[in-house]
PDB file of C-alpha atoms in Angstrom:
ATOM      1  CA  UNK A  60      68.891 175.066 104.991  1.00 71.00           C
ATOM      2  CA  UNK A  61      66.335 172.998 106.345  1.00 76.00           C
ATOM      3  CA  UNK A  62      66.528 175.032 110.017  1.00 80.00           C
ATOM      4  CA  UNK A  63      65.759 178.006 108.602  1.00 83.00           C
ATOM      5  CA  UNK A  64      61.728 176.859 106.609  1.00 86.00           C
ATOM      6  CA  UNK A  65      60.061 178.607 108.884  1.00 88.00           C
ATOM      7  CA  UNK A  66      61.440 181.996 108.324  1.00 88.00           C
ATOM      8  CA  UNK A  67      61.150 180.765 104.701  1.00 89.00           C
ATOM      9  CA  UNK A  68      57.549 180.074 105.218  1.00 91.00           C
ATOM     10  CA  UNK A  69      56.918 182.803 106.981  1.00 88.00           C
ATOM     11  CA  UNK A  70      58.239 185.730 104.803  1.00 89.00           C
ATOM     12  CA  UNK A  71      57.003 184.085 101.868  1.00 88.00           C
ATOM     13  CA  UNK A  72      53.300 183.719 103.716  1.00 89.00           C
ATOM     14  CA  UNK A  73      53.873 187.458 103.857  1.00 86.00           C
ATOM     15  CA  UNK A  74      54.330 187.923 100.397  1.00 86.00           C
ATOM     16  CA  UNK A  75      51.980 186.385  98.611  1.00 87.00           C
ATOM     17  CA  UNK A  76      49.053 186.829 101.197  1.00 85.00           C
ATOM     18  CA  UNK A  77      47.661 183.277 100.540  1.00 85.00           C
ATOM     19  CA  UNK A  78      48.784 179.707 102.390  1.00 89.00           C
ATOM     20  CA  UNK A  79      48.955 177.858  99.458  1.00 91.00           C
ATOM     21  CA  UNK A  80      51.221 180.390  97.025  1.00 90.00           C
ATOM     22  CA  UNK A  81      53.440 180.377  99.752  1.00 90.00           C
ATOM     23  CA  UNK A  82      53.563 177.000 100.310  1.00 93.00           C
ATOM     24  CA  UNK A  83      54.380 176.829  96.333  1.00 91.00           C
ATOM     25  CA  UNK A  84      56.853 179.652  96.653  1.00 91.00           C
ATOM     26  CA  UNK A  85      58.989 178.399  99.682  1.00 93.00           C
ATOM     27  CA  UNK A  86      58.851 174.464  97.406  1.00 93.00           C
ATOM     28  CA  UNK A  87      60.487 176.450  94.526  1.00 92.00           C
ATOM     29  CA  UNK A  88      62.860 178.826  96.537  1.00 91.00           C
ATOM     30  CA  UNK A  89      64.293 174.977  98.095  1.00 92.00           C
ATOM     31  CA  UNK A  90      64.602 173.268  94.862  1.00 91.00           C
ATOM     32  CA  UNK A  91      66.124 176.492  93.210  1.00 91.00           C
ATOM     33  CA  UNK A  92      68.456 176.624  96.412  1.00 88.00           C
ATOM     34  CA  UNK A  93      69.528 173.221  95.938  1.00 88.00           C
ATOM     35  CA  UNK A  94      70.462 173.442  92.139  1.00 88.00           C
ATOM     36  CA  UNK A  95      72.199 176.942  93.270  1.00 85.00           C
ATOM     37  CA  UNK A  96      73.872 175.408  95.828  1.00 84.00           C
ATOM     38  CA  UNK A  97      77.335 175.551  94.508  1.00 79.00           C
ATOM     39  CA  UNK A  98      76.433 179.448  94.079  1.00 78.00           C
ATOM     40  CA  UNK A  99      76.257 179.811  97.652  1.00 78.00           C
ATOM     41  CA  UNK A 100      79.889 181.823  98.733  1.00 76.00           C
ATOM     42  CA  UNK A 101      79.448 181.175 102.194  1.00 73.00           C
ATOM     43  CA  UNK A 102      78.315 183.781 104.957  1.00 73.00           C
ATOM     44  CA  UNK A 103      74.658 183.599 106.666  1.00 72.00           C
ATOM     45  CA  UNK A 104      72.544 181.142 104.749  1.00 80.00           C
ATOM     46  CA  UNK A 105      69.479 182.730 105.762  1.00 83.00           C
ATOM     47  CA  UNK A 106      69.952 185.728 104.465  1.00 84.00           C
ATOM     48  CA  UNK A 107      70.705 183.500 101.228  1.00 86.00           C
ATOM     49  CA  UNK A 108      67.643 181.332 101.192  1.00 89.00           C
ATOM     50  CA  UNK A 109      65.749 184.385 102.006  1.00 89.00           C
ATOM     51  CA  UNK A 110      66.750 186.320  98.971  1.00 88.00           C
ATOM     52  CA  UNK A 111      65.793 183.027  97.079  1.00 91.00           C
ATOM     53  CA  UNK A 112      62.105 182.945  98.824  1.00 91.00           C
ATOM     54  CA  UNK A 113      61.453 186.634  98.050  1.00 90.00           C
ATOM     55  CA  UNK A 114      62.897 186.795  94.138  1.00 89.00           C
ATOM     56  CA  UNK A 115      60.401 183.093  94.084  1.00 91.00           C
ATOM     57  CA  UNK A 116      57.106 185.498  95.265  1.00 89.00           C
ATOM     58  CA  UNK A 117      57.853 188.322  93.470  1.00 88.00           C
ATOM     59  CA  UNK A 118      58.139 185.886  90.000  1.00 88.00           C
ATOM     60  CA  UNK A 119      54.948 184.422  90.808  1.00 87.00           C
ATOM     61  CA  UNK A 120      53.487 187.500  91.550  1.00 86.00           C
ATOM     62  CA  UNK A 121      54.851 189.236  88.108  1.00 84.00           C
ATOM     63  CA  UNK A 122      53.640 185.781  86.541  1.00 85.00           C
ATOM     64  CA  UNK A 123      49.797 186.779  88.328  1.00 78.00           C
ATOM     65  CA  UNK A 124      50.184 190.152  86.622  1.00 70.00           C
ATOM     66  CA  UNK A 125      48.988 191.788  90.372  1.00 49.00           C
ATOM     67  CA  UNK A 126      49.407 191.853  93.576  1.00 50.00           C
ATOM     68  CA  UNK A 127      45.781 191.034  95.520  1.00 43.00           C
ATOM     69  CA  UNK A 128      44.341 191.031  99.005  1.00 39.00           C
ATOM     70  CA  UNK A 129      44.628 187.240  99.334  1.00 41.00           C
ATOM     71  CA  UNK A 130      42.783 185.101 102.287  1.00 36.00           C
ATOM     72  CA  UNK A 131      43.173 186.468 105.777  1.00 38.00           C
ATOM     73  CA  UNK A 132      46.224 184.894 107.621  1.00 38.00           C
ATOM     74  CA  UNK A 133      45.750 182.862 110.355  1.00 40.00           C
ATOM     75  CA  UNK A 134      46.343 184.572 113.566  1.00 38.00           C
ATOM     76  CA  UNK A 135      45.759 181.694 115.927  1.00 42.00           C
ATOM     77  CA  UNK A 136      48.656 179.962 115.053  1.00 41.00           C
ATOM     78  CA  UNK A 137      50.935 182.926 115.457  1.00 38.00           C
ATOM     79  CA  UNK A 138      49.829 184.744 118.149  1.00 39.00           C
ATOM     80  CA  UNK A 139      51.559 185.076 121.506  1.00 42.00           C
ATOM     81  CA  UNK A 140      49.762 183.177 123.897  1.00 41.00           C
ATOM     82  CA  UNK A 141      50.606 184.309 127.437  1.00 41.00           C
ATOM     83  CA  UNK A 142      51.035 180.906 129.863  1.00 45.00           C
ATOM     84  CA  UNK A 143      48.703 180.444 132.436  1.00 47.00           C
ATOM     85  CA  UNK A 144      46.355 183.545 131.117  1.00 49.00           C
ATOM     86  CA  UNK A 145      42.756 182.498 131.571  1.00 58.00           C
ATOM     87  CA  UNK A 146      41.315 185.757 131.657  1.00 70.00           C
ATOM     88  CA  UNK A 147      39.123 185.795 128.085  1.00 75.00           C
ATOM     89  CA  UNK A 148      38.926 189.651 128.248  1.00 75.00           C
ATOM     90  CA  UNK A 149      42.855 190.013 127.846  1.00 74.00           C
ATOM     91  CA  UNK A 150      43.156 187.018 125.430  1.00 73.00           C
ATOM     92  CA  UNK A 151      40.415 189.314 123.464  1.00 73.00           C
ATOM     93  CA  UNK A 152      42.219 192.285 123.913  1.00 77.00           C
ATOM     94  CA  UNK A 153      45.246 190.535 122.551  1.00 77.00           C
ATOM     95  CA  UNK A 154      43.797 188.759 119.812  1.00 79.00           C
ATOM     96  CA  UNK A 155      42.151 192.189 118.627  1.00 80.00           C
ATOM     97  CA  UNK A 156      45.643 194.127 118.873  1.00 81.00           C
ATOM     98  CA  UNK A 157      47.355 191.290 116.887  1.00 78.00           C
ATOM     99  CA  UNK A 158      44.476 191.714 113.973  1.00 81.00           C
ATOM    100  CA  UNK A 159      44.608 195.309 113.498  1.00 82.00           C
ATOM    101  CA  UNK A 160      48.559 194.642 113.349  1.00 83.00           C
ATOM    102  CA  UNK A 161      48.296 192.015 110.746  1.00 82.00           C
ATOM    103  CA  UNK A 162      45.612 194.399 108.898  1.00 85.00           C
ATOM    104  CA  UNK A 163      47.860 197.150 108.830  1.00 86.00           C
ATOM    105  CA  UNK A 164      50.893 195.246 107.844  1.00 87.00           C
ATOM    106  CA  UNK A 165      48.514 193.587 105.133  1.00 86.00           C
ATOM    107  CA  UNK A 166      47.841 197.051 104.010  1.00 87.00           C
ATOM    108  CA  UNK A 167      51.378 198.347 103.521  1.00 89.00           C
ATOM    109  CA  UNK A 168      53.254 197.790 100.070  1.00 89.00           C
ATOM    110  CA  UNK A 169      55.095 194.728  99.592  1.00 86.00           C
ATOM    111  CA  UNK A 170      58.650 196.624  99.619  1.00 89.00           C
ATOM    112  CA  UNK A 171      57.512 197.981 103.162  1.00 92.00           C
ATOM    113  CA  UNK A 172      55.728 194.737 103.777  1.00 90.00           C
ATOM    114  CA  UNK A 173      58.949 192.743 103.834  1.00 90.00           C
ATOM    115  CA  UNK A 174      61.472 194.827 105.697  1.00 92.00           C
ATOM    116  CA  UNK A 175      59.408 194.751 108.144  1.00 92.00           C
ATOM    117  CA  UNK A 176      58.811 191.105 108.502  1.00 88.00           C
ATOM    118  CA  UNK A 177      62.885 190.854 107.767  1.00 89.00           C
ATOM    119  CA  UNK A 178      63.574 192.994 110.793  1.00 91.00           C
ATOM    120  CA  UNK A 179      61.046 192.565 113.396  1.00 88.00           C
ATOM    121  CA  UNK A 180      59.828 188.732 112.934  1.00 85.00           C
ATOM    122  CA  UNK A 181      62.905 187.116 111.737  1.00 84.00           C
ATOM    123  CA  UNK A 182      65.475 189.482 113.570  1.00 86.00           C
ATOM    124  CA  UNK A 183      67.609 189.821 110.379  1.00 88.00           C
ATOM    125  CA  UNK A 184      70.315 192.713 110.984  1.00 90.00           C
ATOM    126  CA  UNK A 185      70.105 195.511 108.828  1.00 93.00           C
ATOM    127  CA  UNK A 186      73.341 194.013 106.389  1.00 90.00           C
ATOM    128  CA  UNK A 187      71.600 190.506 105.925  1.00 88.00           C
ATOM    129  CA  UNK A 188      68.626 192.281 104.908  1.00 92.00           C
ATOM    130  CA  UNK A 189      70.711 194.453 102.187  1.00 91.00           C
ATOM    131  CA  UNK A 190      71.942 190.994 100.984  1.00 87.00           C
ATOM    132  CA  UNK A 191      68.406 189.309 101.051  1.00 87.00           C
ATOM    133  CA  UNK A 192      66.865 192.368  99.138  1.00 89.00           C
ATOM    134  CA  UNK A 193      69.508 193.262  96.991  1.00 89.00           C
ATOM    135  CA  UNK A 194      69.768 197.021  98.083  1.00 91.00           C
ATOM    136  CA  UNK A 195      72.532 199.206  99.869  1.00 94.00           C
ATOM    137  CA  UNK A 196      72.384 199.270 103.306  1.00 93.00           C
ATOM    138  CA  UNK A 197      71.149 203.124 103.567  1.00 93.00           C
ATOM    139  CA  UNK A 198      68.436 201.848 101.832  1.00 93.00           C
ATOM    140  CA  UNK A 199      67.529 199.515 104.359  1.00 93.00           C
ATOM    141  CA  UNK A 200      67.791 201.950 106.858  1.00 93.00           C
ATOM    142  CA  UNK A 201      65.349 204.595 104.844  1.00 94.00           C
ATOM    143  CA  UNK A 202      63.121 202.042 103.909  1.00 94.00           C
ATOM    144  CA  UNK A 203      62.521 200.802 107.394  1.00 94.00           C
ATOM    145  CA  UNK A 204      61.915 204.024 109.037  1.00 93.00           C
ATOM    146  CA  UNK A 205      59.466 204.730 106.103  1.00 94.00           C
ATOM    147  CA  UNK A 206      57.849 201.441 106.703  1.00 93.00           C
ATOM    148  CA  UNK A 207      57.789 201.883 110.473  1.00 92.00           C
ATOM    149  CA  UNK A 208      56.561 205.668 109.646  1.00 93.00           C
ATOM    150  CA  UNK A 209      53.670 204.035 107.163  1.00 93.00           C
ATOM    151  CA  UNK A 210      52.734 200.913 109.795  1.00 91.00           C
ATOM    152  CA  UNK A 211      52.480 203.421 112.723  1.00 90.00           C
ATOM    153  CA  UNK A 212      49.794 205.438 110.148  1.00 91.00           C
ATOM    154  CA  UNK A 213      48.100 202.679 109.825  1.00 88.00           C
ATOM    155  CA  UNK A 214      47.283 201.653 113.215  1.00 88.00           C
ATOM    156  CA  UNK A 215      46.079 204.729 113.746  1.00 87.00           C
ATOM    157  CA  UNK A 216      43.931 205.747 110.653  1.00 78.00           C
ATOM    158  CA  UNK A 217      40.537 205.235 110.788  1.00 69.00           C
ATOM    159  CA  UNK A 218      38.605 202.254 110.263  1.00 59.00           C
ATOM    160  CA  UNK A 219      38.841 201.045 107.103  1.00 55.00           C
ATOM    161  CA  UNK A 220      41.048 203.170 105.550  1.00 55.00           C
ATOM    162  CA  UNK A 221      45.021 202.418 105.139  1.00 54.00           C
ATOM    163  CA  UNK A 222      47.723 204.966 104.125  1.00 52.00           C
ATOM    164  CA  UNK A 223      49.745 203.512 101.792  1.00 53.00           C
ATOM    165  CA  UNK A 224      52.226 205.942 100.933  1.00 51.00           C
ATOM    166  CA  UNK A 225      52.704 208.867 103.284  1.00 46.00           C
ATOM    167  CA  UNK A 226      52.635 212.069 100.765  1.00 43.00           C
ATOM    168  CA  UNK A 227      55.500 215.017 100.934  1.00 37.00           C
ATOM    169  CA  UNK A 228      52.694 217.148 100.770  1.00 35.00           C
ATOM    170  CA  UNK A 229      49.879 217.750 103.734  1.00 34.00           C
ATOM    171  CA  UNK A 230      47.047 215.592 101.700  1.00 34.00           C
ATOM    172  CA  UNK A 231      47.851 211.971 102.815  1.00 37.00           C
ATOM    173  CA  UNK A 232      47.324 209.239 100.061  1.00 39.00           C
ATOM    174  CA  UNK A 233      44.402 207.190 100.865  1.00 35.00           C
ATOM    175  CA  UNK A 234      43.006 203.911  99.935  1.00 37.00           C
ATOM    176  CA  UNK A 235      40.214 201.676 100.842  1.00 33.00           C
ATOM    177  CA  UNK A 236      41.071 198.393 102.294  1.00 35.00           C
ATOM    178  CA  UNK A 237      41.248 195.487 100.458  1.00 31.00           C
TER     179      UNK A 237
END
């Protein structure tokens, strides 16, 4: 279980929007894993550990009574870095696209939040995310296309204001950043 704390981290960094709930979350997900252990039926053990990690955040955030815009997420240590790139204006350019991705992934809500992260940064397939999140796997299909629908409106909203539900009528729903 131990190869797969960074995906751990990272989903539950995600989450909870703050380094040091996450660092709690992914501490209780391991012990909870290890007493569970016998539990475990086989099969990917990511997926597993995963669905530990995100019922962990989602009891501490329950516990919290909300879910708040925690401390921005540090970008520098997750951010691409191109080798041998020494030209600053790109490396800008980059680290500007990479914060208005983060921003409008920080904007999103949680259930959208962490299919995405599932999918596109830890390259679960769409059945290990069905078994991480407890849902069919139509669901995960739906969900991610409305997620991918909601992120896309995001990026390209104005400044400082994030769609957070696309509405079936013409009026979008619109909310002030965090």
């Amino acid at each position: 279980m131990l190869r797969h704390l960074d995906a751990a981290y990272n989903l539950a960094r995600w989450l909870m929007r703050d380094t040091h709930d996450a660092e709690d979350v992914v501490q209780e997900a391991y012990m909870r894993a290890y007493k569970r252990f016998s539990t475990f039926r086989g099969g990917d053990g990511r997926a597993w550990l995963l669905a530990i990690v995100r019922n962990c955040a989602y009891d501490l955030l329950r516990s919290n009574g909300t879910i708040t815009c925690g401390d921005a997420f540090d970008e520098e240590g997750h951010i691409a870095r191109t080798p041998g790139t020494s030209d600053p204006e790109a490396a800008l350019l980059r680290e500007e696209k990479a914060e208005q991705v983060r921003s409008a992934l920080e904007n999103l809500l949680p259930q959208y939040r962490e299919i995405l992260i599932l999918r596109e940064m830890e390259e679960l397939s769409y059945s290990e995310i069905a078994t991480t999140i407890g849902v069919p796997l139509g669901t995960v299909m739906s969900r991610l296309s409305r997620a991918r629908i909601r992120l896309h409106q995001n990026l390209t909203a104005p400044m400082g204001v994030a769609l957070t539900h696309a509405s079936d009528t013409s009026t979008p729903n619109i909310r002030k950043e965090c």
